[in-house]
Coordinates of C-alpha atoms and ligand atoms in Angstrom, one line a residue:
M1 CA 0.0 0.0 0.0
A2 CA 1.1 3.4 -0.8
R3 CA 1.9 5.0 2.7
Y4 CA 4.2 8.0 2.8
G5 CA 5.2 10.1 5.9
G6 CA 2.3 8.4 7.8
R7 CA -0.3 9.3 5.1
Q8 CA -1.9 6.9 2.9
T9 CA -2.8 7.7 -0.8
V10 CA -6.0 6.0 -2.1
T11 CA -7.5 6.1 -5.7
V12 CA -10.7 7.7 -6.2
L13 CA -12.9 6.8 -9.1
P14 CA -15.7 9.3 -8.9
G15 CA -17.8 7.7 -11.5
D16 CA -20.9 9.1 -13.1
G17 CA -24.2 10.7 -11.6
I18 CA -23.9 11.7 -8.0
G19 CA -20.4 10.2 -7.6
P20 CA -18.1 13.3 -8.1
E21 CA -20.3 15.4 -5.9
M22 CA -20.4 12.8 -3.1
F23 CA -16.6 12.4 -3.2
S24 CA -16.3 16.1 -2.7
H25 CA -18.3 15.8 0.4
V26 CA -16.2 12.8 1.7
Q27 CA -13.1 15.0 1.2
K28 CA -14.6 17.8 3.4
V29 CA -15.5 15.4 6.1
F30 CA -11.9 13.7 6.0
D31 CA -10.3 17.2 6.2
T32 CA -12.4 18.1 9.1
A33 CA -11.6 14.8 10.9
T34 CA -7.9 15.3 9.9
V35 CA -7.9 11.9 8.3
P36 CA -4.3 11.1 7.0
V37 CA -5.5 9.9 3.6
D38 CA -4.8 11.7 0.3
F39 CA -7.0 11.2 -2.8
E40 CA -5.5 10.3 -6.3
M41 CA -8.2 10.9 -8.8
A42 CA -8.8 8.5 -11.6
P43 CA -11.8 9.6 -13.7
L44 CA -13.6 6.9 -15.5
R45 CA -16.8 8.0 -17.2
A46 CA -19.5 6.4 -19.3
D47 CA -18.7 8.9 -22.1
L48 CA -18.1 6.8 -25.2
T49 CA -16.0 9.4 -26.8
I50 CA -13.4 9.2 -23.9
K51 CA -10.3 7.4 -24.8
R52 CA -11.2 4.1 -23.0
D53 CA -8.1 2.0 -22.8
E54 CA -5.8 4.7 -21.6
D55 CA -8.0 6.0 -18.7
F56 CA -8.9 2.4 -17.9
E57 CA -5.3 1.2 -17.6
N58 CA -4.3 4.3 -15.7
A59 CA -7.0 3.6 -13.0
I60 CA -5.8 -0.1 -12.7
I61 CA -2.2 1.1 -12.3
S62 CA -3.3 3.6 -9.7
I63 CA -5.3 1.1 -7.7
Q64 CA -2.5 -1.5 -7.9
R65 CA -0.1 1.2 -6.7
N66 CA -2.2 2.4 -3.8
G67 CA -3.9 -1.0 -3.1
V68 CA -7.2 0.7 -2.2
A69 CA -9.9 2.6 -4.1
L70 CA -13.2 4.5 -3.3
K71 CA -15.5 4.3 -6.2
G72 CA -18.6 5.9 -7.6
N73 CA -20.6 3.9 -10.1
I74 CA -19.6 4.2 -13.9
E75 CA -22.7 4.1 -15.9
T76 CA -23.1 1.1 -18.2
K77 CA -24.7 2.4 -21.5
L78 CA -26.8 -0.3 -23.3
E79 CA -25.1 0.7 -26.7
D80 CA -21.5 0.4 -25.4
P81 CA -20.1 -2.9 -26.9
H82 CA -17.4 -3.1 -24.2
I83 CA -17.6 -5.2 -21.0
P84 CA -18.8 -2.8 -18.3
R85 CA -16.0 -1.0 -16.7
N86 CA -17.3 -1.8 -13.2
M87 CA -17.2 -5.4 -13.9
E88 CA -13.8 -5.3 -15.7
L89 CA -12.3 -3.6 -12.7
R90 CA -13.6 -6.3 -10.3
S91 CA -12.2 -9.1 -12.6
R92 CA -8.9 -7.4 -13.4
L93 CA -8.1 -6.7 -9.8
K94 CA -9.5 -10.3 -8.7
L95 CA -12.0 -8.8 -6.2
F96 CA -13.7 -12.0 -5.7
A97 CA -15.8 -11.0 -2.6
N98 CA -18.5 -8.5 -2.3
I99 CA -19.6 -7.7 1.3
V100 CA -22.7 -5.8 2.1
H101 CA -23.8 -5.2 5.7
C102 CA -27.6 -4.5 5.9
V103 CA -28.2 -3.1 9.4
S104 CA -31.2 -1.1 10.4
I105 CA -30.6 2.6 11.5
P106 CA -33.0 3.6 14.2
T107 CA -35.3 6.5 13.1
V108 CA -34.8 5.6 9.4
P109 CA -38.3 4.5 8.2
S110 CA -38.2 0.9 6.7
R111 CA -40.4 -2.1 6.3
H112 CA -38.7 -4.0 8.9
N113 CA -36.7 -2.8 12.0
D114 CA -33.7 -4.4 13.8
L115 CA -32.2 -6.1 10.9
D116 CA -28.6 -7.1 10.9
I117 CA -27.6 -9.3 7.9
V118 CA -24.3 -9.7 6.1
M119 CA -24.4 -10.4 2.4
I120 CA -21.5 -12.1 0.7
R121 CA -21.5 -12.6 -3.0
E122 CA -19.1 -14.0 -5.5
N123 CA -18.0 -11.1 -7.5
T124 CA -16.3 -12.2 -10.7
E125 CA -17.8 -15.2 -12.4
G126 CA -21.3 -16.8 -12.8
E127 CA -23.7 -14.9 -15.0
Y128 CA -21.1 -12.0 -15.2
S129 CA -18.7 -13.8 -17.5
G130 CA -19.5 -11.6 -20.4
L131 CA -19.7 -14.7 -22.5
E132 CA -22.8 -14.3 -24.8
H133 CA -23.1 -15.1 -28.5
S134 CA -25.8 -15.7 -31.1
P135 CA -25.2 -19.1 -32.9
Q136 CA -28.1 -18.4 -35.3
P137 CA -30.6 -15.5 -35.7
G138 CA -33.2 -15.6 -32.8
V139 CA -31.1 -17.6 -30.5
V140 CA -28.6 -16.4 -27.9
E141 CA -26.5 -18.3 -25.5
S142 CA -25.3 -16.7 -22.3
L143 CA -22.7 -18.6 -20.4
K144 CA -22.8 -18.9 -16.6
I145 CA -19.3 -20.0 -15.5
A146 CA -18.9 -21.8 -12.1
T147 CA -15.3 -22.9 -11.1
K148 CA -14.3 -25.0 -8.1
V149 CA -11.4 -22.7 -7.3
K150 CA -13.6 -19.5 -7.1
I151 CA -16.4 -21.2 -5.4
E152 CA -14.0 -22.5 -2.8
Q153 CA -12.5 -19.0 -2.3
I154 CA -15.8 -17.3 -1.7
V155 CA -17.2 -20.1 0.6
R156 CA -14.0 -20.2 2.4
F157 CA -14.1 -16.3 2.8
A158 CA -17.6 -16.5 4.1
F159 CA -16.8 -19.0 6.9
D160 CA -13.8 -17.2 7.9
Y161 CA -15.6 -13.9 7.9
A162 CA -18.3 -15.6 10.2
V163 CA -15.6 -16.7 12.6
K164 CA -13.9 -13.3 12.7
Y165 CA -16.9 -11.1 13.1
N166 CA -19.0 -13.5 15.3
R167 CA -21.7 -14.3 12.7
T168 CA -23.7 -17.3 13.9
K169 CA -25.0 -18.8 10.7
V170 CA -24.3 -19.1 7.1
T171 CA -27.1 -19.5 4.5
A172 CA -26.0 -20.6 1.1
V173 CA -28.4 -19.3 -1.5
H174 CA -28.7 -21.5 -4.7
K175 CA -30.9 -22.8 -7.4
A176 CA -29.3 -26.3 -7.6
N177 CA -32.7 -27.8 -8.2
I178 CA -32.7 -26.4 -11.7
Q179 CA -29.0 -25.4 -12.4
K180 CA -27.8 -28.9 -11.2
L181 CA -24.3 -28.6 -12.3
G182 CA -23.3 -25.0 -11.8
D183 CA -25.3 -24.3 -8.6
G184 CA -25.0 -27.9 -7.6
L185 CA -21.2 -27.4 -7.4
F186 CA -21.7 -24.4 -5.2
L187 CA -24.0 -26.2 -2.9
K188 CA -21.8 -29.1 -2.7
I189 CA -18.7 -27.0 -1.8
A190 CA -20.6 -25.0 0.8
T191 CA -22.1 -28.2 2.3
E192 CA -18.7 -29.9 2.5
M193 CA -16.9 -26.8 3.8
K194 CA -19.2 -26.5 6.7
E195 CA -17.7 -29.6 8.3
Q196 CA -14.6 -27.4 9.0
Y197 CA -16.5 -24.9 10.9
P198 CA -18.6 -26.7 13.4
Q199 CA -19.1 -23.7 15.6
I200 CA -21.0 -21.9 12.7
Q201 CA -24.5 -23.1 11.8
F202 CA -25.1 -23.7 8.3
Q203 CA -28.3 -24.1 6.1
S204 CA -29.1 -23.9 2.4
M205 CA -32.1 -22.2 0.7
I206 CA -33.3 -22.0 -2.8
V207 CA -33.1 -18.5 -4.2
D208 CA -36.7 -18.0 -4.9
N209 CA -37.7 -19.1 -1.3
A210 CA -34.8 -16.9 0.1
S211 CA -36.3 -13.9 -1.7
M212 CA -39.7 -14.5 -0.1
Q213 CA -38.3 -15.2 3.3
L214 CA -36.2 -12.1 3.1
V215 CA -39.1 -9.7 2.6
S216 CA -41.7 -11.4 4.8
R217 CA -39.4 -12.7 7.8
P218 CA -36.0 -11.2 7.4
Q219 CA -35.3 -11.4 11.2
Q220 CA -34.5 -15.0 10.7
F221 CA -31.2 -14.1 9.0
N222 CA -30.1 -11.7 11.6
G223 CA -26.7 -12.2 13.0
G224 CA -25.8 -14.3 10.0
I225 CA -24.5 -14.3 6.4
M226 CA -26.2 -14.9 3.2
L227 CA -23.7 -16.5 0.9
M228 CA -24.5 -16.4 -2.8
P229 CA -23.2 -16.8 -6.3
N230 CA -23.0 -13.6 -8.4
L231 CA -26.3 -12.7 -9.8
Y232 CA -28.4 -13.9 -6.9
G233 CA -26.2 -12.0 -4.6
N234 CA -26.6 -8.8 -6.7
I235 CA -30.5 -9.2 -6.4
I236 CA -30.9 -10.4 -2.9
S237 CA -28.3 -7.8 -1.7
N238 CA -30.5 -5.1 -3.4
I239 CA -33.5 -6.4 -1.7
A240 CA -31.9 -6.3 1.7
C241 CA -30.7 -2.7 1.0
G242 CA -34.3 -1.7 0.2
L243 CA -35.4 -3.3 3.5
V244 CA -33.1 -1.0 5.5
G245 CA -33.8 2.0 3.8
G246 CA -32.7 2.1 0.2
P247 CA -29.8 2.9 -2.1
G248 CA -28.7 6.0 -0.3
L249 CA -27.7 4.2 2.9
V250 CA -25.7 1.2 2.6
S251 CA -22.1 0.6 1.5
G252 CA -20.4 -2.3 -0.3
M253 CA -16.9 -3.7 -0.1
N254 CA -15.2 -5.5 -2.9
I255 CA -12.3 -7.5 -1.5
G256 CA -9.4 -9.4 -3.3
E257 CA -6.2 -11.1 -2.1
K258 CA -4.2 -7.8 -2.9
Y259 CA -6.6 -4.9 -3.6
A260 CA -10.0 -3.5 -2.4
I261 CA -12.6 -1.2 -3.7
F262 CA -15.3 0.5 -1.5
E263 CA -18.5 1.7 -2.9
T264 CA -22.1 2.0 -2.4
A265 CA -23.9 -1.3 -2.1
T266 CA -26.5 -1.0 -4.8
R267 CA -24.0 0.6 -7.2
N268 CA -26.4 3.1 -8.8
T269 CA -25.3 6.1 -10.5
G270 CA -28.2 8.3 -9.3
T271 CA -28.0 10.3 -12.6
A272 CA -31.5 11.8 -12.4
I273 CA -30.7 13.3 -9.0
S274 CA -27.3 14.6 -9.6
G275 CA -26.5 18.4 -9.1
K276 CA -29.7 18.8 -7.1
N277 CA -28.4 18.7 -3.7
I278 CA -31.0 16.0 -2.8
A279 CA -28.8 12.7 -2.8
N280 CA -28.3 10.9 0.4
P281 CA -24.5 10.9 1.1
T282 CA -24.7 8.3 3.7
A283 CA -23.8 5.3 1.6
F284 CA -20.6 7.1 0.4
F285 CA -19.7 8.1 4.0
R286 CA -20.1 4.5 5.1
A287 CA -18.0 3.3 2.1
S288 CA -15.2 5.7 3.1
C289 CA -15.4 4.4 6.8
D290 CA -15.1 0.8 5.6
M291 CA -12.1 1.8 3.7
L292 CA -10.6 3.5 6.6
R293 CA -11.2 0.3 8.8
Y294 CA -9.6 -1.8 6.1
L295 CA -6.5 0.5 6.3
G296 CA -6.4 0.1 10.0
L297 CA -7.5 3.7 10.6
D298 CA -10.4 2.5 12.9
N299 CA -10.4 5.6 15.1
Y300 CA -11.0 8.0 12.3
A301 CA -13.6 5.7 10.8
N302 CA -15.5 5.5 14.2
F303 CA -15.3 9.2 14.7
I304 CA -16.9 9.8 11.2
S305 CA -19.5 6.9 11.6
D306 CA -20.5 8.2 15.0
A307 CA -21.0 11.8 13.7
L308 CA -23.1 10.3 10.9
F309 CA -25.1 8.2 13.2
I310 CA -26.0 11.1 15.5
A311 CA -26.9 13.3 12.7
L312 CA -29.3 10.6 11.3
T313 CA -30.7 9.3 14.7
E314 CA -30.6 12.1 17.5
Q315 CA -30.7 14.9 15.0
G316 CA -33.1 13.4 12.6
V317 CA -31.3 15.0 9.5
H318 CA -33.1 13.0 6.9
T319 CA -33.0 13.5 3.0
K320 CA -35.8 13.1 0.7
D321 CA -35.2 9.4 0.0
I322 CA -35.8 8.4 3.5
G323 CA -38.8 10.6 4.0
G324 CA -37.2 13.7 5.2
T325 CA -36.8 17.3 3.9
A326 CA -33.1 17.9 4.4
K327 CA -30.8 18.6 1.6
T328 CA -27.4 16.7 0.9
S329 CA -25.7 19.8 2.2
D330 CA -27.7 19.8 5.5
L331 CA -26.5 16.2 6.2
V332 CA -23.0 17.0 5.3
E333 CA -23.0 20.1 7.6
A334 CA -24.3 18.1 10.4
V335 CA -21.7 15.5 10.2
I336 CA -19.1 18.2 10.0
K337 CA -20.4 20.0 13.0
N338 CA -20.7 16.8 15.0
I339 CA -17.1 15.8 14.2
N340 CA -15.9 19.5 15.3
A341 CA -18.0 19.3 18.4
E342 CA -16.4 15.8 19.2
M343 CA -12.9 17.0 18.3
K344 CA -13.1 19.9 20.9
K345 CA -14.2 17.4 23.5
Q346 CA -11.5 14.9 22.8
K347 CA -8.6 16.7 21.5
H348 CA -8.7 14.3 18.7
I349 CA -5.6 11.9 18.4
K350 CA -3.4 13.1 15.7
F351 CA -1.8 10.3 13.5
Y352 CA 1.9 10.6 13.6
G353 CA 2.6 7.6 11.4
I354 CA 4.2 5.3 13.9
Ligands
NAI401 P1 -30.2 4.8 -10.5 O1 -28.9 5.4 -10.5 O2 -31.3 5.4 -11.3 O3 -30.8 4.5 -9.0 C1 -32.0 3.9 -8.8 C2 -33.0 4.8 -7.9 O4 -32.1 5.0 -6.5 C3 -33.2 6.1 -8.3 O5 -34.5 6.5 -7.9 C4 -32.1 7.1 -7.6 O6 -32.7 8.3 -7.6 C5 -32.0 6.4 -6.3 N1 -30.8 6.6 -5.6 C6 -29.6 6.2 -5.8 N2 -28.7 6.8 -5.1 C7 -29.3 7.4 -4.3 C8 -28.8 8.3 -3.2 N3 -27.5 8.4 -2.8 N4 -29.7 9.1 -2.5 C9 -30.9 9.0 -2.9 N5 -31.5 8.2 -3.9 C10 -30.6 7.5 -4.5 O7 -30.0 3.1 -10.9 P2 -30.2 2.4 -12.1 O8 -30.9 2.9 -13.3 O9 -30.4 1.1 -11.6 O10 -28.6 2.3 -12.6 C11 -27.9 3.4 -13.2 C12 -26.6 3.0 -13.9 O11 -25.8 2.3 -13.0 C13 -26.8 2.2 -15.2 O12 -25.9 2.5 -16.1 C14 -26.5 0.8 -14.7 O13 -26.0 0.0 -15.7 C15 -25.5 1.0 -13.6 N6 -25.4 -0.1 -12.7 C16 -24.3 -0.9 -12.6 C17 -24.1 -1.8 -11.7 C18 -23.0 -2.6 -11.7 O14 -22.3 -2.9 -10.7 N7 -22.1 -2.9 -12.8 C19 -25.1 -2.1 -10.7 C20 -26.3 -1.3 -10.8 C21 -26.4 -0.3 -11.8

């Protein structure tokens, strides 16, 4: 990782839509909290006229040098013939695990309260192989790739995560009754590996039932992990984000052996609400806190997430997406004010890089 003089450089891919404005808010909050992190900007946009390869390769080099990136979503235009850049980044950097922690925030209106579910999704293969072709007019074949190596990697990651973070149960979500080979392999590996983790409860659930259970009785997954192949993981994670308040609230981590990218959980661009001062910056703030924790800067992360939590709960600063009237800037200012107030009280510890 690029750490110079006690400071860490991270790559920032602002992306499209609300991404650029959200990262300017993250920067302000980092400055207020004296976070020892510098941003190296790597603009990657959906604009088809932009010289694609050069920008993309520069972004990859920057992330490889820094080890870590904060990312907004890059729009995927339907007419763009290339593999989506979001996907290409994840596969080039081998970011095999996507982790989304869906936890209810008191006072944020939602369909269910007191939820605490971790979603772990395989992030690089399955339906996202990008291998589609048309062998004859009117026929399309889309390849879903399942490999033992990658399934073992994600299943191992989920059980290890459960042990490390005291999650009690792993639920493997699949459709092995129909996709007997691909999902069958996923289920077989998960079922076998559970034997090595006797302290963790294990169950499997067919994806259609899991979707129904999640919206009707999500509390049954509390304290546990839902472990999923790529596409089911995307859909189920989005459902869970919806249950705890929507796309503006939840962050998502993409973790590999060497690199990590932190972004919002639902990976939307929010193009229609950009420039209007109405987007909820919470998911971006939480992504930046996830990144700080990954870098071992837990004090700074806790400081910012506490300031955010107080603004959302005690102070009730709610943007439109969660039923309030606050503007983006109201929430940003509240967070900054809370950080300043806490810094006065604590004489916030300076990071001297030792
Ligand atoms: P979108 O950007 O239109 O967002 C969906 C809804 O969530 C909208 O109503 C939006 O206003 C709201 N929203 C999103 N962020 C918000 C925030 N911070 N605060 C308040 N409201 C917020 O989503 P859509 O149409 O699904 O995707 C837009 C683009 O992103 C497309 O190009 C799509 O391909 C791409 N995308 C890529 C993904 C990937 O990982 N490759 C995943 C999802 C979308």
